[in-house]
Short mmCIF file of C-alpha atoms in Angstrom, two decimals:
data_model
loop_
_atom_site.label_atom_id
_atom_site.label_comp_id
_atom_site.label_asym_id
_atom_site.label_seq_id
_atom_site.Cartn_x
_atom_site.Cartn_y
_atom_site.Cartn_z
CA MET A 5 -55.58 47.91 41.10
CA ASP A 6 -55.26 45.34 38.34
CA GLN A 7 -53.38 46.52 35.29
CA ALA A 8 -54.96 45.89 31.90
CA PRO A 9 -53.07 43.54 29.55
CA ASN A 10 -50.71 45.19 27.05
CA PRO A 11 -52.29 44.50 23.67
CA GLU A 12 -49.03 45.23 21.78
CA PHE A 13 -47.10 42.70 23.89
CA LEU A 14 -49.75 40.03 23.32
CA ALA A 15 -49.68 40.76 19.60
CA ASP A 16 -45.88 40.32 19.57
CA ILE A 17 -46.07 36.96 21.37
CA THR A 18 -48.89 35.73 19.16
CA GLY A 19 -47.03 36.84 16.04
CA ALA A 20 -43.87 35.04 17.12
CA LEU A 21 -45.77 31.81 17.80
CA ASP A 22 -47.56 32.09 14.47
CA TRP A 23 -44.20 32.60 12.69
CA TRP A 24 -42.69 29.41 14.17
CA ARG A 25 -45.90 27.47 13.48
CA ASP A 26 -45.84 28.57 9.83
CA ALA A 27 -42.19 27.44 9.69
CA GLY A 28 -43.24 23.95 10.78
CA VAL A 29 -42.00 24.18 14.37
CA ASP A 30 -44.89 23.36 16.64
CA LEU A 31 -43.15 21.22 19.28
CA ASP A 32 -40.79 22.00 22.15
CA LEU A 33 -38.00 19.40 22.21
CA LEU A 34 -35.50 18.61 24.97
CA ASP A 35 -32.12 16.91 24.66
CA GLU A 36 -32.79 14.62 27.62
CA PRO A 37 -35.85 12.34 27.84
CA VAL A 38 -38.40 13.28 30.53
CA GLU A 39 -40.75 10.82 32.20
CA TRP A 40 -43.85 12.99 32.33
CA LEU A 41 -45.97 10.41 34.16
CA ALA A 42 -43.52 9.96 37.04
CA GLU A 43 -44.76 10.70 40.55
CA PRO A 44 -43.70 14.04 42.04
CA GLY A 45 -40.39 13.84 43.86
CA ASP A 46 -38.95 11.12 41.57
CA ASP A 47 -36.31 13.39 40.01
CA GLY A 48 -33.45 11.10 41.08
CA GLU A 49 -35.09 8.02 39.59
CA MET A 50 -35.81 9.91 36.37
CA ARG A 51 -32.16 10.89 36.05
CA ARG A 52 -31.01 7.31 36.68
CA ARG A 53 -33.33 5.95 34.01
CA ALA A 54 -32.27 8.62 31.53
CA ALA A 55 -28.61 7.85 32.17
CA ALA A 56 -29.23 4.13 31.64
CA ARG A 57 -30.84 4.84 28.29
CA ARG A 58 -27.95 6.92 27.04
CA ARG A 59 -26.03 5.15 24.33
CA ALA A 60 -22.61 3.95 25.42
CA PRO A 61 -19.75 5.49 23.44
CA VAL A 62 -18.86 3.42 20.40
CA GLU A 63 -15.29 2.19 20.50
CA GLU A 64 -13.34 2.72 17.31
CA GLN A 65 -12.85 -0.58 15.56
CA VAL A 66 -9.23 -0.99 14.52
CA PRO A 67 -8.95 -3.39 11.58
CA ALA A 68 -6.87 -6.44 12.29
CA ALA A 69 -3.48 -6.49 10.64
CA PRO A 70 -3.23 -8.96 7.77
CA PRO A 71 -1.32 -12.11 8.65
CA GLY A 72 2.36 -12.09 7.80
CA ILE A 73 3.85 -14.58 5.37
CA ASP A 74 5.61 -17.46 7.09
CA PRO A 75 8.85 -18.30 5.22
CA ALA A 76 8.19 -21.95 6.02
CA ILE A 77 5.33 -22.04 3.49
CA LEU A 78 7.43 -20.70 0.60
CA PRO A 79 8.00 -23.26 -2.17
CA ALA A 80 11.49 -24.72 -2.47
CA ASP A 81 11.31 -25.03 -6.27
CA LEU A 82 11.34 -22.07 -8.70
CA ALA A 83 8.57 -23.45 -10.93
CA GLU A 84 6.39 -24.13 -7.89
CA PHE A 85 7.19 -20.65 -6.55
CA THR A 86 5.88 -19.11 -9.79
CA ARG A 87 2.59 -21.00 -9.41
CA TRP A 88 2.40 -19.91 -5.77
CA TRP A 89 3.15 -16.30 -6.83
CA MET A 90 0.18 -16.28 -9.20
CA SER A 91 -2.38 -17.82 -6.83
CA GLU A 92 -1.36 -17.34 -3.18
CA PRO A 93 -4.14 -15.46 -1.27
CA LEU A 94 -1.69 -14.13 1.34
CA LEU A 95 -0.15 -11.94 -1.37
CA ASP A 96 -1.78 -8.63 -2.29
CA ALA A 97 -4.71 -9.12 0.12
CA GLY A 98 -5.90 -12.11 -1.89
CA ARG A 99 -6.33 -10.29 -5.21
CA THR A 100 -5.17 -12.70 -7.89
CA SER A 101 -6.42 -10.97 -11.04
CA ALA A 102 -3.89 -8.99 -13.12
CA ARG A 103 -0.91 -10.75 -11.57
CA VAL A 104 2.10 -11.04 -13.86
CA PRO A 105 4.56 -13.95 -13.60
CA PRO A 106 8.34 -13.58 -13.48
CA GLN A 107 10.33 -14.61 -16.54
CA GLY A 108 13.56 -16.56 -16.92
CA LYS A 109 15.45 -19.55 -15.60
CA ALA A 110 17.37 -20.32 -12.45
CA GLY A 111 21.08 -19.59 -12.58
CA ALA A 112 20.69 -16.61 -14.93
CA ASP A 113 23.67 -14.33 -15.39
CA VAL A 114 21.56 -11.33 -14.30
CA MET A 115 18.37 -11.08 -12.24
CA ILE A 116 16.37 -7.89 -12.89
CA LEU A 117 14.12 -6.69 -10.05
CA VAL A 118 11.52 -3.92 -10.38
CA GLU A 119 8.99 -2.70 -7.82
CA THR A 120 5.78 -3.51 -9.71
CA PRO A 121 4.64 -4.57 -13.16
CA GLU A 122 3.58 -1.86 -15.59
CA SER A 123 -0.13 -1.04 -15.76
CA GLU A 124 -0.29 -2.47 -19.30
CA ASP A 125 1.23 -5.81 -18.33
CA ARG A 126 -0.87 -8.93 -18.71
CA GLU A 127 1.09 -12.01 -19.77
CA THR A 128 4.54 -10.41 -19.98
CA LEU A 129 6.35 -8.36 -17.36
CA LEU A 130 7.42 -4.86 -18.47
CA SER A 131 5.58 -4.79 -21.78
CA GLY A 132 5.24 -0.98 -21.97
CA PRO A 133 7.62 2.01 -22.16
CA GLN A 134 9.55 0.91 -19.07
CA GLY A 135 10.16 -2.42 -20.75
CA ARG A 136 11.49 -0.73 -23.87
CA LEU A 137 13.95 1.22 -21.76
CA LEU A 138 15.00 -2.01 -20.05
CA ASP A 139 15.59 -3.62 -23.45
CA ALA A 140 17.90 -0.73 -24.36
CA ILE A 141 19.79 -1.12 -21.08
CA LEU A 142 20.17 -4.85 -21.65
CA ALA A 143 21.42 -4.21 -25.17
CA ALA A 144 24.06 -1.88 -23.72
CA LEU A 145 25.09 -4.79 -21.48
CA GLU A 146 25.23 -7.00 -24.60
CA THR A 147 22.44 -9.26 -23.41
CA ARG A 148 18.71 -9.83 -24.03
CA ARG A 149 15.55 -10.61 -22.08
CA ASP A 150 15.72 -14.32 -22.84
CA GLU A 151 19.16 -14.43 -21.22
CA VAL A 152 18.20 -12.78 -17.91
CA TYR A 153 15.63 -13.35 -15.17
CA ILE A 154 13.05 -10.57 -14.72
CA ALA A 155 10.81 -10.30 -11.65
CA SER A 156 8.76 -7.74 -9.75
CA VAL A 157 8.56 -7.26 -5.99
CA LEU A 158 4.74 -7.15 -6.18
CA PRO A 159 2.65 -9.51 -8.32
CA ARG A 160 0.54 -6.80 -9.99
CA ALA A 161 0.61 -3.10 -10.80
CA VAL A 162 -0.27 -1.03 -7.71
CA PRO A 163 -0.43 2.80 -8.01
CA ALA A 164 0.87 3.63 -4.51
CA PRO A 165 2.02 0.62 -2.48
CA ASP A 166 2.45 0.93 1.28
CA TRP A 167 6.05 -0.29 1.41
CA THR A 168 6.28 -0.05 5.20
CA GLN A 169 3.23 -2.28 5.56
CA LEU A 170 4.59 -4.68 2.94
CA ARG A 171 7.81 -5.09 4.91
CA THR A 172 5.74 -5.77 8.02
CA GLU A 173 3.79 -8.44 6.14
CA GLY A 174 6.99 -10.22 5.16
CA MET A 175 7.47 -9.26 1.50
CA GLY A 176 11.18 -8.82 2.15
CA LYS A 177 11.45 -12.48 3.14
CA VAL A 178 9.52 -13.49 0.02
CA LEU A 179 11.87 -11.43 -2.15
CA LEU A 180 15.00 -12.86 -0.52
CA HIS A 181 13.62 -16.37 -1.00
CA HIS A 182 12.90 -15.61 -4.66
CA VAL A 183 16.47 -14.39 -5.23
CA GLY A 184 17.78 -17.49 -3.49
CA LEU A 185 15.78 -19.77 -5.80
CA VAL A 186 17.03 -17.97 -8.92
CA ALA A 187 20.64 -17.87 -7.64
CA PRO A 188 21.78 -15.32 -10.26
CA LYS A 189 25.39 -14.32 -10.86
CA ARG A 190 24.48 -10.62 -10.69
CA LEU A 191 21.57 -8.58 -9.36
CA PHE A 192 20.19 -5.40 -10.99
CA THR A 193 17.38 -3.58 -9.13
CA PHE A 194 15.22 -0.67 -10.29
CA GLY A 195 13.34 1.46 -7.74
CA GLU A 196 14.30 2.84 -4.34
CA ASN A 197 11.97 0.50 -2.44
CA VAL A 198 13.67 -2.71 -3.57
CA LEU A 199 16.91 -2.33 -1.60
CA PRO A 200 15.28 -2.01 1.88
CA LEU A 201 13.40 -5.25 1.22
CA LEU A 202 16.76 -6.89 0.50
CA GLY A 203 18.19 -5.61 3.78
CA HIS A 204 20.12 -2.66 2.31
CA GLU A 205 19.76 1.08 2.89
CA LEU A 206 17.89 3.36 0.53
CA PRO A 207 20.05 4.41 -2.45
CA ARG A 208 21.34 7.98 -2.15
CA ARG A 209 22.36 8.38 -5.79
CA THR A 210 20.95 7.65 -9.23
CA ALA A 211 22.76 4.31 -9.24
CA ILE A 212 25.07 2.50 -6.82
CA SER A 213 27.18 -0.63 -7.12
CA GLN A 214 27.78 -2.87 -4.11
CA ASN A 215 27.71 -6.52 -3.07
CA PHE A 216 24.64 -8.51 -2.11
CA ASN A 217 25.28 -11.13 0.58
CA HIS A 218 22.74 -13.88 1.07
CA GLU A 219 22.90 -17.51 2.21
CA GLY A 220 26.66 -17.61 2.12
CA ARG A 221 26.96 -16.08 -1.35
CA SER A 222 28.14 -12.61 -2.35
CA ILE A 223 27.19 -11.29 -5.79
CA PRO A 224 27.58 -7.88 -7.47
CA LEU A 225 24.50 -5.69 -6.99
CA LEU A 226 23.58 -2.65 -9.08
CA ALA A 227 20.74 -0.51 -7.69
CA SER A 228 19.21 2.23 -9.83
CA TRP A 229 16.32 4.62 -9.88
CA GLY A 230 13.09 3.11 -11.12
CA LEU A 231 12.61 2.76 -14.86
CA ALA A 232 9.79 5.35 -14.79
CA SER A 233 12.10 7.87 -13.07
CA LEU A 234 14.84 7.23 -15.63
CA LEU A 235 12.34 7.87 -18.43
CA ASN A 236 11.38 11.19 -16.83
CA HIS A 237 14.98 12.25 -16.11
CA PRO A 238 17.19 11.52 -19.14
CA SER A 239 20.05 13.41 -17.48
CA ALA A 240 20.37 10.54 -14.98
CA LYS A 241 21.29 8.00 -17.66
CA PRO A 242 25.02 8.94 -17.88
CA VAL A 243 25.37 8.29 -14.14
CA LEU A 244 23.67 4.91 -14.57
CA TRP A 245 25.92 4.10 -17.53
CA LYS A 246 29.11 4.80 -15.57
CA THR A 247 27.89 2.72 -12.61
CA MET A 248 26.92 -0.09 -14.99
CA LEU A 249 30.49 -0.19 -16.31
CA ASP A 250 31.87 -0.52 -12.77
CA TRP A 251 29.29 -3.19 -11.93
CA SER A 252 29.88 -5.27 -15.05
CA ALA A 253 33.63 -5.18 -14.44
CA ALA A 254 33.29 -6.39 -10.83
#
């Protein structure tokens, strides 16, 4: 005997379909494409076609490393090096705006090296609070800006340089070449990232005094915390002062 349909069950199914239809879902979608017009028994062919249409995985594109700086292209004259420093596209990924030139003459008694210009710098290197601290340090050494050579490792202010990448790109060779062109009698560096570019280990103290050997010359080297760090930690200045006395007497 046939059993009569369950009206409550039909009402539940109809209600569920109506609910999805009101929600805007009126299609049944599958993840894999189906060839509805294929002849019966063509399941294998359908799977092959579906597999062929699947998108191949996209390989992650690794950006090419920027070309390193060949020391052979570095100018042999200090004035020409300054022009190259301000316009060379291999430096700073080609960004030439906001670059700040070094200051001074070859053969200076002291060459000052900092990591980057200050953010305020435009025409003059270290024109902000770091520069005022440097002026005070130079006065303690009984000298002035116009008697020393001042340069930065990078041509413009950069908030967070990738120093490892910069070494890979050859900035250490550029810096060594720059020091060689200036040929100072003494070298004074500010910032922990300068020494590794010169071939020395990271400084372990507020300030250290040692010798810098390059191209057959050995000159006294004083390496200190960066000027910004010295401004933020006044207690470090006595250590710097004592090391400066040892360095100036060398």
